[in-house]
Amino acid sequence: MRHIISILMENEAGALSRVAGLFSARGYNIESLSVAPTEDPSLSRLTLVTRGSDQIIEQITKQLNKLIDVVKLLDLTEGPHVERELMLIKVKASTGTQREEIKRLCDIFRGHIIDVTDKSYTIELTGNVAKLDAFIETLKKEEILETVRSGITGIARGDKALHI
Amino acid sequence: MELTGADIIVRFLQDEGVDHLFGYPGGAVLHIYDAIYKQDKVKHILVRHEQAATHAADGYARSTGKPGVVLVTSGPGATNAVTGIATAYMDSVPMVVITGQVPTPLIGNDAFQEVDTVGITRPCVKHNFLVKDVKDLAETLKKAFYIATTGRPGPVLVDIPKDVTADRTKYIYPKKVEMRSYNPVVKGHSGQIKKAVTMMLNAKRPMIYTGGGIILADAAKPLADLAHQLGFPVTNTSMGLGGFPATDKQFLGMLGMHGTVEANMAISHCDLLIAIGARFDDRVTGKIEKFAPSARIIHVDIDPASISKNVTVDVPIVGDVNSVLKAMIAQLKESGRKPDGEALAKWWEQIEEWRAKECLKYSTKGKLIKPQYVIETLYKVTRGDAFVTSDVGQHQMWAAQFYKFDKPRRWVNSGGLGTMGFGLPAAMGVQFAHPKATVVSINGDGGVQMNIQELATCMQYGLPLKIICLNNGFLGMVRQWQEFFYDERYSQVHVEAQPDFVKLAEAYGHVGMQIEKPEDVEKALKEAFAMKDRLVFMNFLTDPGENVFPMVPAGAGLDEMILI
């Protein structure tokens, strides 16, 4: 089962490598990982996507909780939640039809063209994994020059908040 | 008044009540050693290798419950200490390791004696710190001691760059630290405790299985109280020996790979397993599917991650085992009930049948000294009252089987990591902590040579250790596996060239003895222990063909033991 684990942790040097090190040392996998400071600069929010049986996920959350730098954590997939990923994608756009087609696709997927040259468009697109995958599928492989994805980040729905 | 970082470290250690510091100097810690020179409150012990410093601090910690403290230099000083840190981590030993680091402006420049100490040790410490500002120094040290000694204890490393030890700031001893991200649970959940006690009262074939947690939590007394009130059988892991009196008739001996028939069979047939401060290690469980197959399991541990890690349990209780055991006793009293006496009598009858097999019996025939006999005699000569450290291998298992520990903190061995070279330096730490006590170190001829240089440290500080070397000329435990599972292909286990251990001991200024005949064992031991103020190295030439029994082969269940 896929799980999104959201961690509030001390914004300190080495905290990220403690999390990453735990996963490699215990043989758990990380599908994606994103991290940045919160409104309180002493805290970081780290979101990671992993897979495993219930028993493995239980171990992962327990082991993460054991890390001294981890303040709190939440398995977002345990409840209703919103997940989003940001993608920046650079595509070939040199002919008129190409440019029109990509613009139209971009609108359908509610993306934005954020940079333009006479040969390329750079598109910003946000959504869940499936949406971003679908957009990539729609494009022809040879049209894609570069793809950058942020990894999943997420938040629980409702009033529930991961906060100290 | 402003102090240098070095002075702050030493002042802090004094204020924290640290009496022994095990270390080895070097460039990055010169300022700290200068501060040590100017005082005499914290006694520095100069070892001969940094690994020994960590093992000695470890022995000190295990035998006292106080944190062991280590000081080593950057680079190789730190890397040499890693084995000892990992040993302490696996066995949850409270330890604080201070390492020197190259000056902050040089970090990352591949400077002389620079390694990423925090990075290298990260997977084998409970936590570690790099102090970049002298203003953070005292508080970081306090955090290190707090983390090392609370919750599930473990080693904490503080890496301090040389310039930080020269910088100055005001020093106030931080009496307390609070950490929003670290609040270990102490009290167990009362509902779960109630549930557990009800299960105990209803059990027909109960079994108590305890580990190192009992020792770490100083919970031997409440464990004995609970076990006696219930009349249940008790087994200990190797880490837990001494947690329950070995001479108590409710004690079934050690369980696991080299556990007794009665302990392993009782585990295999019990209907309720009460695991306390133990972690279902693979050396304990054997094949996990065959471990306690018909039992419901109660598991008390301070570390939630230890619960349901290897074996799924029915009643998990997170908390300090001392507090939980006391709560269980109170709950038992409150219930006003007694366990099922009739069922228990039947259960004990069965256990006595297993016990009657006398699985630890060994042949005393022949002209060679049996290693088990040396341990049995040692037990007799020391009246069971010595502190015993061991190295790792066959002798460790024989010591665990044949020395009956009645008190906690008397048995010091590397259970989790299985570190050869542990026994001798660990004994030094024990002797420093208990200068008047009888301290014995049981070793094999392989492991004793891994930190043999510490005989010099023992001489420098006049440590009257009694070192037993069960010398069979083999790396015996590996040889045993090769005999059983590799068709006697003895690959690289014969230690053909050996030093003259008697002369070696004498070269370091100690007394050396060589014992070759069974009839000389007792006399030699008595003679050695009569030399109260001397270190005696006893080289026992033992039967090289002797194996450790019972043995649960890898992949087998506990009830599938190989017996003699």
XYZ file of C-alpha atoms in Angstrom:
728
model
C 0.000 0.000 0.000
C 1.133 3.494 -0.788
C 1.403 5.833 2.187
C 2.102 9.534 2.463
C 3.894 10.292 5.701
C 4.079 13.886 6.753
C 6.680 14.836 9.329
C 7.170 17.945 11.394
C 10.779 18.087 12.434
C 13.486 20.335 13.801
C 14.954 22.454 11.024
C 18.497 21.409 11.805
C 21.509 20.331 9.813
C 21.467 16.580 9.466
C 17.776 16.085 10.196
C 17.009 15.173 6.591
C 19.871 12.703 6.418
C 18.631 11.039 9.594
C 15.303 10.396 7.877
C 16.878 9.302 4.608
C 19.462 7.206 6.466
C 16.760 5.409 8.411
C 15.075 4.345 5.182
C 18.251 3.030 3.589
C 19.500 1.364 6.781
C 16.273 -0.534 7.339
C 15.602 -1.283 3.700
C 12.442 0.787 3.326
C 11.890 2.575 0.067
C 11.151 6.218 -0.563
C 9.186 6.996 -3.707
C 9.364 10.715 -3.296
C 10.373 13.219 -0.705
C 9.866 16.929 -0.332
C 10.965 19.194 2.479
C 10.927 22.890 3.369
C 10.732 25.093 6.462
C 7.307 25.995 7.861
C 5.979 29.390 9.028
C 8.074 28.731 12.135
C 11.614 28.676 10.750
C 12.779 26.334 13.486
C 10.556 23.616 12.035
C 10.628 21.789 8.736
C 7.825 19.887 7.106
C 8.861 16.761 5.270
C 6.487 14.716 3.159
C 7.472 11.338 1.901
C 5.757 8.658 -0.086
C 6.557 5.060 0.691
C 5.116 1.626 0.116
C 4.833 -1.366 2.383
C 2.583 -3.758 4.254
C 0.748 -2.464 7.333
C 3.431 -4.013 9.492
C 6.216 -2.214 7.607
C 4.391 1.114 7.666
C 3.878 0.718 11.415
C 7.604 0.125 11.839
C 8.423 3.093 9.603
C 6.271 5.465 11.645
C 7.604 4.106 14.930
C 11.204 4.335 13.800
C 10.644 7.857 12.473
C 9.066 8.868 15.764
C 12.151 7.572 17.532
C 14.385 10.039 15.711
C 15.170 12.825 18.136
C 14.660 15.510 15.465
C 11.142 14.354 14.630
C 8.568 16.375 16.550
C 5.370 14.888 15.165
C 4.208 12.859 12.244
C 1.066 11.854 10.495
C 0.214 9.191 7.939
C -1.940 11.292 5.618
C -3.322 8.244 3.844
C -5.062 7.194 7.052
C -7.694 9.879 6.533
C -9.141 12.242 3.955
C -6.413 14.429 2.593
C -5.310 16.506 -0.355
C -2.148 15.634 -2.194
C -0.410 17.770 -4.754
C 2.705 17.704 -6.809
C 4.237 20.497 -8.830
C 5.708 19.777 -12.228
C 7.739 22.047 -14.452
C 8.022 20.669 -17.948
C 9.892 22.054 -20.923
C 8.571 20.990 -24.318
C 9.443 21.629 -27.940
C 7.205 24.277 -29.471
C 8.655 25.454 -32.746
C 5.910 25.125 -35.367
C 2.601 26.947 -35.244
C 0.515 23.769 -34.904
C 2.797 22.454 -32.187
C 2.468 25.691 -30.244
C -1.310 25.709 -30.577
C -1.673 22.059 -29.629
C 0.462 22.418 -26.514
C -1.336 25.587 -25.454
C -4.652 23.770 -25.787
C -3.435 20.762 -23.766
C -2.044 23.060 -21.171
C -5.429 24.752 -20.801
C -7.248 21.427 -20.556
C -4.936 20.363 -17.721
C -5.166 23.810 -16.152
C -1.456 24.399 -16.443
C 0.369 27.641 -17.078
C 2.978 28.455 -19.611
C 5.574 30.271 -17.563
C 8.398 30.672 -20.064
C 8.433 30.976 -23.823
C 11.135 30.921 -26.473
C 10.751 30.554 -30.207
C 11.544 26.849 -29.855
C 10.018 25.883 -26.521
C 7.381 26.340 -23.876
C 7.890 25.739 -20.153
C 4.706 24.675 -18.421
C 3.836 24.714 -14.746
C 1.304 22.096 -13.683
C -0.002 21.127 -10.278
C -2.061 18.128 -9.316
C -1.964 14.625 -7.997
C 0.385 12.057 -9.419
C -2.184 10.648 -11.829
C -2.889 14.031 -13.389
C 0.780 14.823 -13.919
C 1.358 11.340 -15.349
C -1.597 11.824 -17.677
C -0.195 15.096 -18.951
C 3.144 13.488 -19.700
C 1.355 10.612 -21.449
C -0.516 13.066 -23.638
C 2.639 14.682 -24.868
C 4.763 12.943 -27.438
C 7.948 11.641 -25.901
C 10.150 13.408 -28.420
C 8.501 16.698 -27.578
C 9.628 16.652 -23.958
C 12.912 18.402 -23.332
C 12.991 18.295 -19.553
C 10.751 17.252 -16.660
C 11.058 18.428 -13.068
C 8.700 17.110 -10.386
C 8.640 18.248 -6.796
C 7.493 15.005 -5.238
C 4.195 14.709 -3.452
C 3.230 17.042 -0.688
C -0.062 16.927 1.139
C -2.290 18.060 3.934
C -5.175 16.527 5.856
C -8.677 17.721 5.026
C -10.771 19.429 7.673
C -9.686 21.162 10.861
C -7.100 18.587 11.790
C -3.604 20.133 11.641
C -0.088 18.844 12.190
C 1.158 21.583 14.451
C 2.953 21.916 17.799
C 33.543 35.012 33.993
C 34.007 33.707 30.510
C 35.469 30.249 30.025
C 36.951 28.544 27.001
C 34.979 25.772 25.363
C 37.513 23.280 26.713
C 37.053 24.532 30.276
C 33.280 24.451 29.805
C 33.432 20.788 28.776
C 35.429 19.818 31.834
C 33.400 22.028 34.198
C 30.228 20.558 32.752
C 31.445 16.991 33.281
C 32.242 17.868 36.894
C 28.828 19.438 37.423
C 27.151 16.457 35.779
C 28.845 14.211 38.325
C 31.082 12.369 35.875
C 33.899 10.713 37.810
C 35.626 8.747 35.043
C 36.430 9.783 31.519
C 37.849 7.120 29.209
C 39.910 8.606 26.436
C 42.888 9.065 24.224
C 44.357 12.459 23.289
C 45.089 13.923 19.884
C 45.414 17.164 17.974
C 41.779 18.225 17.850
C 41.273 17.709 21.585
C 44.483 19.357 22.834
C 42.596 22.237 24.460
C 40.293 19.800 26.243
C 43.223 17.763 27.532
C 44.801 20.970 28.795
C 41.615 21.689 30.740
C 41.655 18.123 32.101
C 45.243 18.633 33.271
C 44.201 21.619 35.390
C 41.746 19.700 37.551
C 41.422 16.411 39.383
C 37.679 15.939 39.844
C 37.114 14.035 36.626
C 39.579 11.176 36.476
C 40.833 10.567 32.977
C 41.699 6.996 32.070
C 44.274 6.704 29.332
C 43.514 3.575 27.331
C 45.703 2.145 24.568
C 43.137 2.163 21.763
C 39.966 4.204 21.318
C 37.818 1.091 20.871
C 38.836 0.088 24.388
C 37.815 3.521 25.690
C 34.267 2.963 24.485
C 34.126 -0.624 25.775
C 35.504 0.459 29.154
C 32.923 3.243 29.377
C 30.351 0.643 28.360
C 31.392 -1.738 31.153
C 31.311 1.163 33.574
C 27.779 2.052 32.461
C 26.378 -1.480 32.468
C 27.709 -2.225 35.921
C 26.518 1.047 37.490
C 23.585 2.350 35.456
C 25.389 5.670 35.110
C 26.402 6.874 31.659
C 29.892 5.962 30.471
C 31.816 8.934 29.127
C 34.418 8.873 26.369
C 36.751 11.489 24.914
C 38.638 10.867 21.683
C 40.191 12.945 18.973
C 38.985 13.563 15.430
C 39.506 11.286 12.417
C 40.989 7.926 13.421
C 40.181 8.592 17.070
C 36.532 8.758 16.175
C 36.552 5.877 13.679
C 38.329 3.609 16.175
C 35.585 4.393 18.664
C 32.812 3.393 16.258
C 32.820 -0.340 17.115
C 32.364 0.456 20.773
C 29.631 2.965 20.024
C 27.759 0.460 17.862
C 28.147 -2.153 20.616
C 26.577 0.203 23.147
C 23.831 1.147 20.692
C 22.763 -2.446 20.080
C 22.614 -3.151 23.815
C 20.997 0.192 24.801
C 23.850 1.321 27.009
C 23.860 4.944 28.181
C 27.043 6.556 26.898
C 28.239 10.011 25.932
C 31.088 10.191 23.449
C 32.880 13.488 22.942
C 34.929 13.617 19.757
C 37.271 16.344 18.662
C 36.775 17.750 15.190
C 38.945 19.897 12.935
C 38.334 23.659 13.326
C 35.025 24.824 11.817
C 36.611 26.760 8.910
C 38.362 23.545 7.815
C 35.335 21.240 7.993
C 34.700 19.743 4.577
C 38.208 20.533 3.327
C 39.647 17.053 3.865
C 41.782 18.528 6.605
C 44.319 16.460 8.538
C 42.517 13.882 10.701
C 39.135 14.978 9.429
C 36.249 12.585 8.994
C 32.531 13.232 8.971
C 32.122 11.822 12.458
C 28.483 12.793 12.757
C 27.787 11.144 9.399
C 29.751 7.982 10.142
C 28.152 7.447 13.537
C 24.601 8.496 12.652
C 23.263 4.956 12.173
C 24.795 3.662 15.412
C 23.957 6.370 17.940
C 20.730 7.318 19.624
C 21.521 10.861 18.557
C 24.522 13.000 17.726
C 25.448 16.660 17.586
C 28.010 18.869 15.916
C 28.599 21.941 18.078
C 29.417 24.933 15.897
C 29.158 27.703 18.470
C 30.638 27.701 21.953
C 27.416 29.325 23.210
C 25.561 26.080 22.457
C 28.159 23.848 24.075
C 26.876 23.425 27.631
C 23.297 22.960 26.582
C 24.237 20.439 23.907
C 26.234 18.421 26.414
C 23.276 18.467 28.779
C 21.000 17.278 25.981
C 23.474 14.503 25.222
C 23.379 13.211 28.799
C 19.613 13.603 28.957
C 19.020 11.652 25.744
C 21.616 8.982 26.570
C 20.138 8.176 29.962
C 16.378 8.478 29.455
C 13.842 6.416 27.530
C 15.563 3.488 25.879
C 19.153 4.445 26.730
C 21.886 4.594 24.132
C 25.073 6.304 23.059
C 25.015 9.984 22.138
C 27.941 11.592 20.388
C 28.966 15.243 20.585
C 31.439 16.339 17.912
C 33.298 19.500 18.906
C 35.557 21.394 16.486
C 38.863 22.570 17.912
C 38.114 26.285 17.543
C 34.943 25.862 19.584
C 37.055 24.523 22.449
C 39.180 27.696 22.287
C 36.335 30.218 21.998
C 35.037 31.787 25.179
C 31.612 32.342 26.638
C 29.829 32.523 29.970
C 29.191 29.172 31.584
C 26.128 28.289 33.587
C 25.453 24.621 34.282
C 22.106 23.802 32.650
C 20.287 21.831 35.328
C 17.520 20.788 32.994
C 16.795 20.690 29.325
C 13.497 20.394 27.623
C 13.106 19.127 24.111
C 9.826 19.424 22.283
C 10.779 16.539 20.040
C 11.854 14.094 22.765
C 9.552 13.056 25.586
C 9.942 9.382 26.444
C 6.914 7.627 27.860
C 7.282 6.288 31.403
C 3.903 5.095 32.600
C 2.186 2.229 30.881
C -1.421 2.418 29.730
C -3.559 1.396 32.712
C -6.227 -0.297 30.580
C -3.600 -2.444 28.884
C -2.032 -3.317 32.229
C -5.406 -4.409 33.551
C -5.976 -6.530 30.472
C -2.532 -8.096 30.842
C -3.082 -8.998 34.484
C -6.418 -10.621 33.680
C -4.702 -12.709 31.012
C -2.040 -13.735 33.530
C -4.695 -14.827 36.004
C -6.452 -16.895 33.367
C -3.332 -18.488 31.899
C -2.842 -22.245 32.098
C 0.729 -22.406 30.830
C 2.282 -18.975 31.387
C 5.890 -18.012 30.760
C 7.799 -14.858 31.645
C 10.568 -13.907 29.231
C 12.714 -10.928 30.172
C 15.649 -9.134 28.606
C 18.108 -6.337 29.156
C 15.286 -3.911 29.844
C 14.938 -5.299 33.359
C 18.576 -4.492 34.066
C 18.454 -1.057 32.418
C 15.332 -0.079 34.355
C 16.640 -1.485 37.662
C 13.511 -3.602 37.741
C 14.875 -6.880 39.130
C 13.014 -6.386 42.420
C 9.525 -5.778 40.971
C 10.113 -8.599 38.462
C 10.935 -11.039 41.254
C 7.933 -9.821 43.237
C 5.542 -10.303 40.341
C 6.986 -13.682 39.351
C 6.850 -14.948 42.928
C 3.320 -13.742 43.485
C 2.180 -15.464 40.319
C 4.410 -18.519 40.614
C 5.222 -18.384 36.905
C 8.388 -19.733 35.290
C 10.956 -17.172 34.161
C 13.576 -17.218 31.426
C 16.135 -14.532 30.588
C 17.854 -13.546 27.394
C 21.609 -13.296 27.460
C 21.227 -9.538 27.986
C 18.782 -10.114 30.795
C 20.786 -12.544 32.948
C 20.828 -11.417 36.560
C 17.474 -9.739 36.073
C 15.955 -12.717 37.874
C 17.977 -14.795 40.359
C 19.482 -17.744 38.499
C 19.383 -19.882 41.628
C 15.645 -19.316 42.053
C 13.669 -22.498 41.374
C 11.305 -20.547 39.113
C 14.224 -19.765 36.823
C 14.517 -21.965 33.737
C 17.814 -20.577 32.471
C 18.538 -18.716 29.292
C 16.403 -19.208 26.199
C 17.250 -19.053 22.525
C 19.912 -20.524 20.292
C 21.907 -21.853 23.233
C 19.102 -21.820 25.752
C 18.125 -24.669 28.023
C 15.671 -27.382 27.033
C 13.270 -26.318 29.782
C 13.273 -22.658 28.721
C 12.950 -23.343 25.001
C 10.327 -26.042 25.428
C 8.319 -23.902 27.833
C 8.368 -21.080 25.285
C 7.242 -23.489 22.576
C 4.330 -24.803 24.652
C 3.156 -21.852 26.736
C -0.284 -20.364 26.232
C 0.705 -16.934 27.531
C 4.058 -15.298 26.963
C 4.870 -12.243 29.042
C 7.803 -10.472 27.394
C 9.323 -7.695 29.457
C 12.160 -5.464 28.303
C 13.123 -7.884 25.568
C 13.044 -7.463 21.816
C 12.467 -10.885 20.209
C 15.941 -10.948 18.702
C 16.582 -13.642 16.079
C 19.061 -15.420 18.377
C 16.229 -15.676 20.887
C 13.310 -16.651 18.685
C 14.815 -19.070 16.190
C 12.421 -19.491 13.299
C 9.874 -16.807 13.989
C 6.831 -18.789 12.822
C 7.661 -21.502 15.320
C 8.200 -19.150 18.239
C 5.634 -19.518 21.014
C 3.114 -20.746 18.434
C 0.253 -21.343 20.829
C 0.740 -18.306 23.022
C -0.963 -15.001 23.342
C 1.735 -12.414 23.907
C 2.014 -9.469 26.274
C 4.960 -7.227 25.488
C 6.201 -4.485 27.801
C 8.906 -2.229 26.402
C 9.894 1.396 26.648
C 10.584 1.502 22.920
C 7.378 1.366 20.870
C 9.422 0.375 17.820
C 10.471 -2.843 19.570
C 6.864 -3.906 19.910
C 5.446 -5.980 17.051
C 8.703 -5.546 15.115
C 9.533 -9.248 14.819
C 6.535 -10.911 16.454
C 2.995 -9.587 16.464
C 1.795 -9.183 20.031
C -1.678 -9.228 21.554
C -1.206 -6.746 24.371
C 1.465 -4.105 23.758
C 2.405 -1.944 26.733
C 4.748 0.963 26.123
C 6.429 2.195 29.259
C 9.291 1.949 31.678
C 9.327 -1.694 32.740
C 9.952 -0.802 36.362
C 6.861 1.381 36.517
C 4.758 -1.097 34.533
C 5.783 -4.049 36.724
C 4.832 -2.123 39.848
C 1.504 -1.206 38.294
C 0.939 -4.884 37.453
C 1.636 -5.895 41.036
C -0.820 -3.280 42.274
C -3.392 -4.441 39.746
C -2.915 -8.046 40.796
C -3.541 -7.096 44.406
C -6.582 -5.067 43.472
C -8.095 -7.956 41.538
C -8.044 -10.057 44.698
C -7.614 -13.119 42.494
C -5.018 -15.840 42.389
C -3.633 -17.569 39.309
C -5.021 -20.957 38.299
C -3.165 -23.141 40.801
C -4.259 -26.457 39.388
C -3.204 -25.617 35.853
C 0.064 -24.172 37.090
C 0.885 -27.340 39.040
C 0.402 -29.381 35.879
C 2.505 -26.922 33.893
C 5.326 -27.107 36.417
C 5.160 -30.877 36.332
C 5.775 -30.722 32.583
C 8.573 -28.192 33.024
C 10.289 -30.372 35.619
C 10.205 -33.211 33.138
C 12.084 -31.034 30.647
C 14.415 -29.833 33.357
C 15.199 -33.424 34.331
C 16.885 -33.894 30.945
C 19.779 -31.869 32.410
C 20.608 -30.436 29.025
C 23.734 -28.630 30.224
C 25.398 -31.831 31.376
C 28.754 -32.409 29.749
C 31.217 -35.229 29.761
C 34.046 -34.844 32.266
C 35.974 -37.767 30.891
C 39.371 -37.363 29.348
C 42.564 -35.570 30.154
C 41.595 -32.243 28.677
C 40.053 -29.388 30.593
C 36.399 -28.888 29.741
C 35.643 -25.194 29.345
C 32.289 -25.630 31.107
C 34.144 -27.021 34.095
C 36.293 -23.907 34.318
C 33.188 -21.704 34.476
C 31.482 -23.960 37.006
C 34.573 -23.901 39.178
C 34.884 -20.164 38.738
C 31.317 -19.833 39.980
C 32.186 -21.915 42.999
C 35.446 -20.136 43.801
C 33.910 -16.650 43.475
C 30.790 -17.815 45.343
C 28.719 -16.482 42.481
C 29.418 -12.959 43.545
C 31.812 -11.626 40.917
C 31.260 -9.129 38.161
C 31.774 -11.112 34.986
C 32.449 -9.679 31.569
C 32.766 -11.852 28.541
C 33.989 -11.614 25.035
C 32.083 -13.174 22.163
C 31.931 -16.800 21.139
C 31.632 -20.210 22.753
C 33.063 -19.084 26.079
C 30.394 -16.357 26.217
C 27.630 -18.941 25.939
C 29.261 -21.234 28.492
C 29.607 -18.303 30.859
C 25.942 -17.451 30.339
C 24.934 -21.073 30.928
C 27.165 -21.970 33.853
C 27.706 -18.822 35.895
C 24.509 -18.317 37.829
C 23.880 -14.619 38.157
C 21.658 -13.768 41.076
C 22.027 -10.018 40.858
C 21.584 -7.549 38.020
C 24.516 -5.625 36.503
C 26.928 -8.471 37.288
C 26.996 -9.923 33.775
C 28.454 -7.697 31.079
C 28.543 -8.994 27.537
C 28.118 -7.754 23.999
C 24.776 -9.356 23.243
C 23.465 -7.490 20.234
C 26.496 -6.622 18.162
C 28.585 -9.571 19.331
C 31.825 -7.613 19.454
C 34.989 -9.633 19.857
C 37.533 -7.671 21.866
C 34.858 -6.416 24.242
C 35.580 -8.536 27.299
C 38.892 -7.166 28.558
C 38.304 -3.415 28.186
C 34.744 -3.752 29.490
C 36.150 -5.382 32.613
C 38.414 -2.369 33.115
C 35.389 -0.091 33.178
C 33.659 -2.377 35.671
C 36.704 -2.392 37.928
C 37.009 1.403 37.831
C 33.374 1.650 38.880
C 33.765 -0.996 41.611
C 37.367 -0.816 42.779
C 36.906 -3.286 45.609
C 34.844 -5.863 43.739
C 36.033 -9.087 42.159
C 35.969 -8.569 38.411
C 36.490 -11.485 36.061
C 36.805 -11.321 32.313
C 36.064 -14.539 30.447
C 37.581 -14.731 26.986
C 38.564 -17.019 24.198
C 42.016 -17.064 22.717
C 40.716 -15.273 19.622
C 38.875 -12.318 21.099
C 41.272 -11.668 23.950
C 43.909 -10.770 21.384
C 41.688 -8.131 19.817
C 42.283 -5.690 22.656
C 45.200 -7.337 24.426
C 47.057 -4.002 24.457
C 44.806 -2.935 27.322
C 46.881 -5.055 29.680
C 49.076 -1.946 29.727
C 46.157 0.234 30.847
C 45.439 -2.284 33.600
C 49.035 -2.011 34.760
C 49.015 1.789 34.696
C 45.956 1.953 36.957
C 46.656 -1.169 39.017
C 43.464 -2.949 38.037
C 43.418 -6.380 39.708
C 41.320 -8.068 37.012
C 41.154 -11.821 36.775
C 41.347 -12.713 33.134
C 40.316 -16.154 32.053
C 41.323 -17.308 28.628
C 39.590 -20.505 27.534
C 42.224 -21.403 25.020
C 41.200 -24.094 22.558
C 43.377 -22.834 19.745
C 40.305 -22.230 17.641
C 37.814 -19.557 16.812
C 35.479 -21.979 18.484
C 32.013 -20.753 17.664
C 32.797 -20.488 13.974
C 34.503 -23.873 14.168
C 31.366 -25.313 15.745
C 29.216 -24.025 12.852
C 31.699 -25.377 10.342
C 31.575 -28.749 12.078
C 27.786 -28.903 12.082
C 26.819 -27.157 8.891
C 29.866 -27.167 6.594
C 30.867 -30.843 6.817
C 33.827 -30.113 9.071
C 35.551 -27.904 6.559
C 37.456 -25.846 9.090
C 38.168 -22.728 7.154
C 40.484 -20.220 8.799
C 39.458 -20.998 12.336
C 42.617 -22.629 13.587
C 44.694 -20.031 15.417
C 47.951 -21.810 14.827
C 50.468 -19.317 16.113
C 49.805 -17.983 19.550
C 51.816 -15.894 21.925
C 53.021 -17.378 25.171
C 50.216 -15.847 27.213
C 52.073 -16.320 30.483
C 55.079 -14.415 29.237
C 52.812 -11.878 27.587
C 51.059 -11.157 30.877
C 54.423 -10.909 32.560
C 55.721 -8.586 29.868
C 52.921 -6.191 30.778
C 53.863 -6.544 34.447
C 51.115 -8.939 35.476
C 50.923 -12.488 36.722
C 50.489 -15.185 34.090
C 49.332 -18.724 34.726
C 48.927 -21.682 32.440
C 46.578 -24.488 33.427
C 46.637 -27.711 31.460
C 44.992 -30.392 33.594
C 41.451 -30.639 34.929
C 42.686 -31.396 38.414
C 44.606 -28.093 38.521
C 41.667 -25.865 37.639
C 40.271 -25.235 41.082
C 43.628 -24.799 42.729
C 44.744 -22.327 40.090
C 41.572 -20.297 40.367
C 41.840 -20.149 44.139
C 45.444 -19.099 43.881
C 44.613 -16.399 41.360
C 41.715 -14.977 43.343
C 43.882 -14.911 46.455
C 46.069 -12.334 44.705
C 43.730 -9.491 45.513
C 45.826 -6.670 44.166
C 47.276 -8.273 41.072
C 45.957 -8.841 37.613
C 46.165 -12.534 36.863
C 45.935 -13.861 33.338
C 44.877 -17.505 33.417
C 45.457 -19.413 30.219
C 43.379 -22.594 30.379
C 44.205 -25.075 27.633
C 40.798 -26.553 26.952
C 39.307 -29.335 24.880
C 39.256 -28.012 21.288
C 36.456 -30.355 20.284
C 33.962 -29.063 22.816
C 30.749 -27.526 21.482
C 28.016 -25.401 22.978
C 24.818 -27.354 23.627
C 21.891 -27.208 23.350
C 21.895 -25.549 19.967
C 18.993 -24.417 17.842
C 20.268 -24.485 14.258
C 19.641 -21.411 12.118
C 16.139 -21.550 10.661
C 14.828 -24.074 13.189
C 12.260 -23.610 15.916
C 13.221 -23.469 19.589
C 11.864 -26.977 20.136
C 14.253 -28.373 17.520
C 17.426 -28.230 19.585
C 20.532 -30.268 18.946
C 21.475 -31.897 22.226
C 24.753 -33.424 23.261
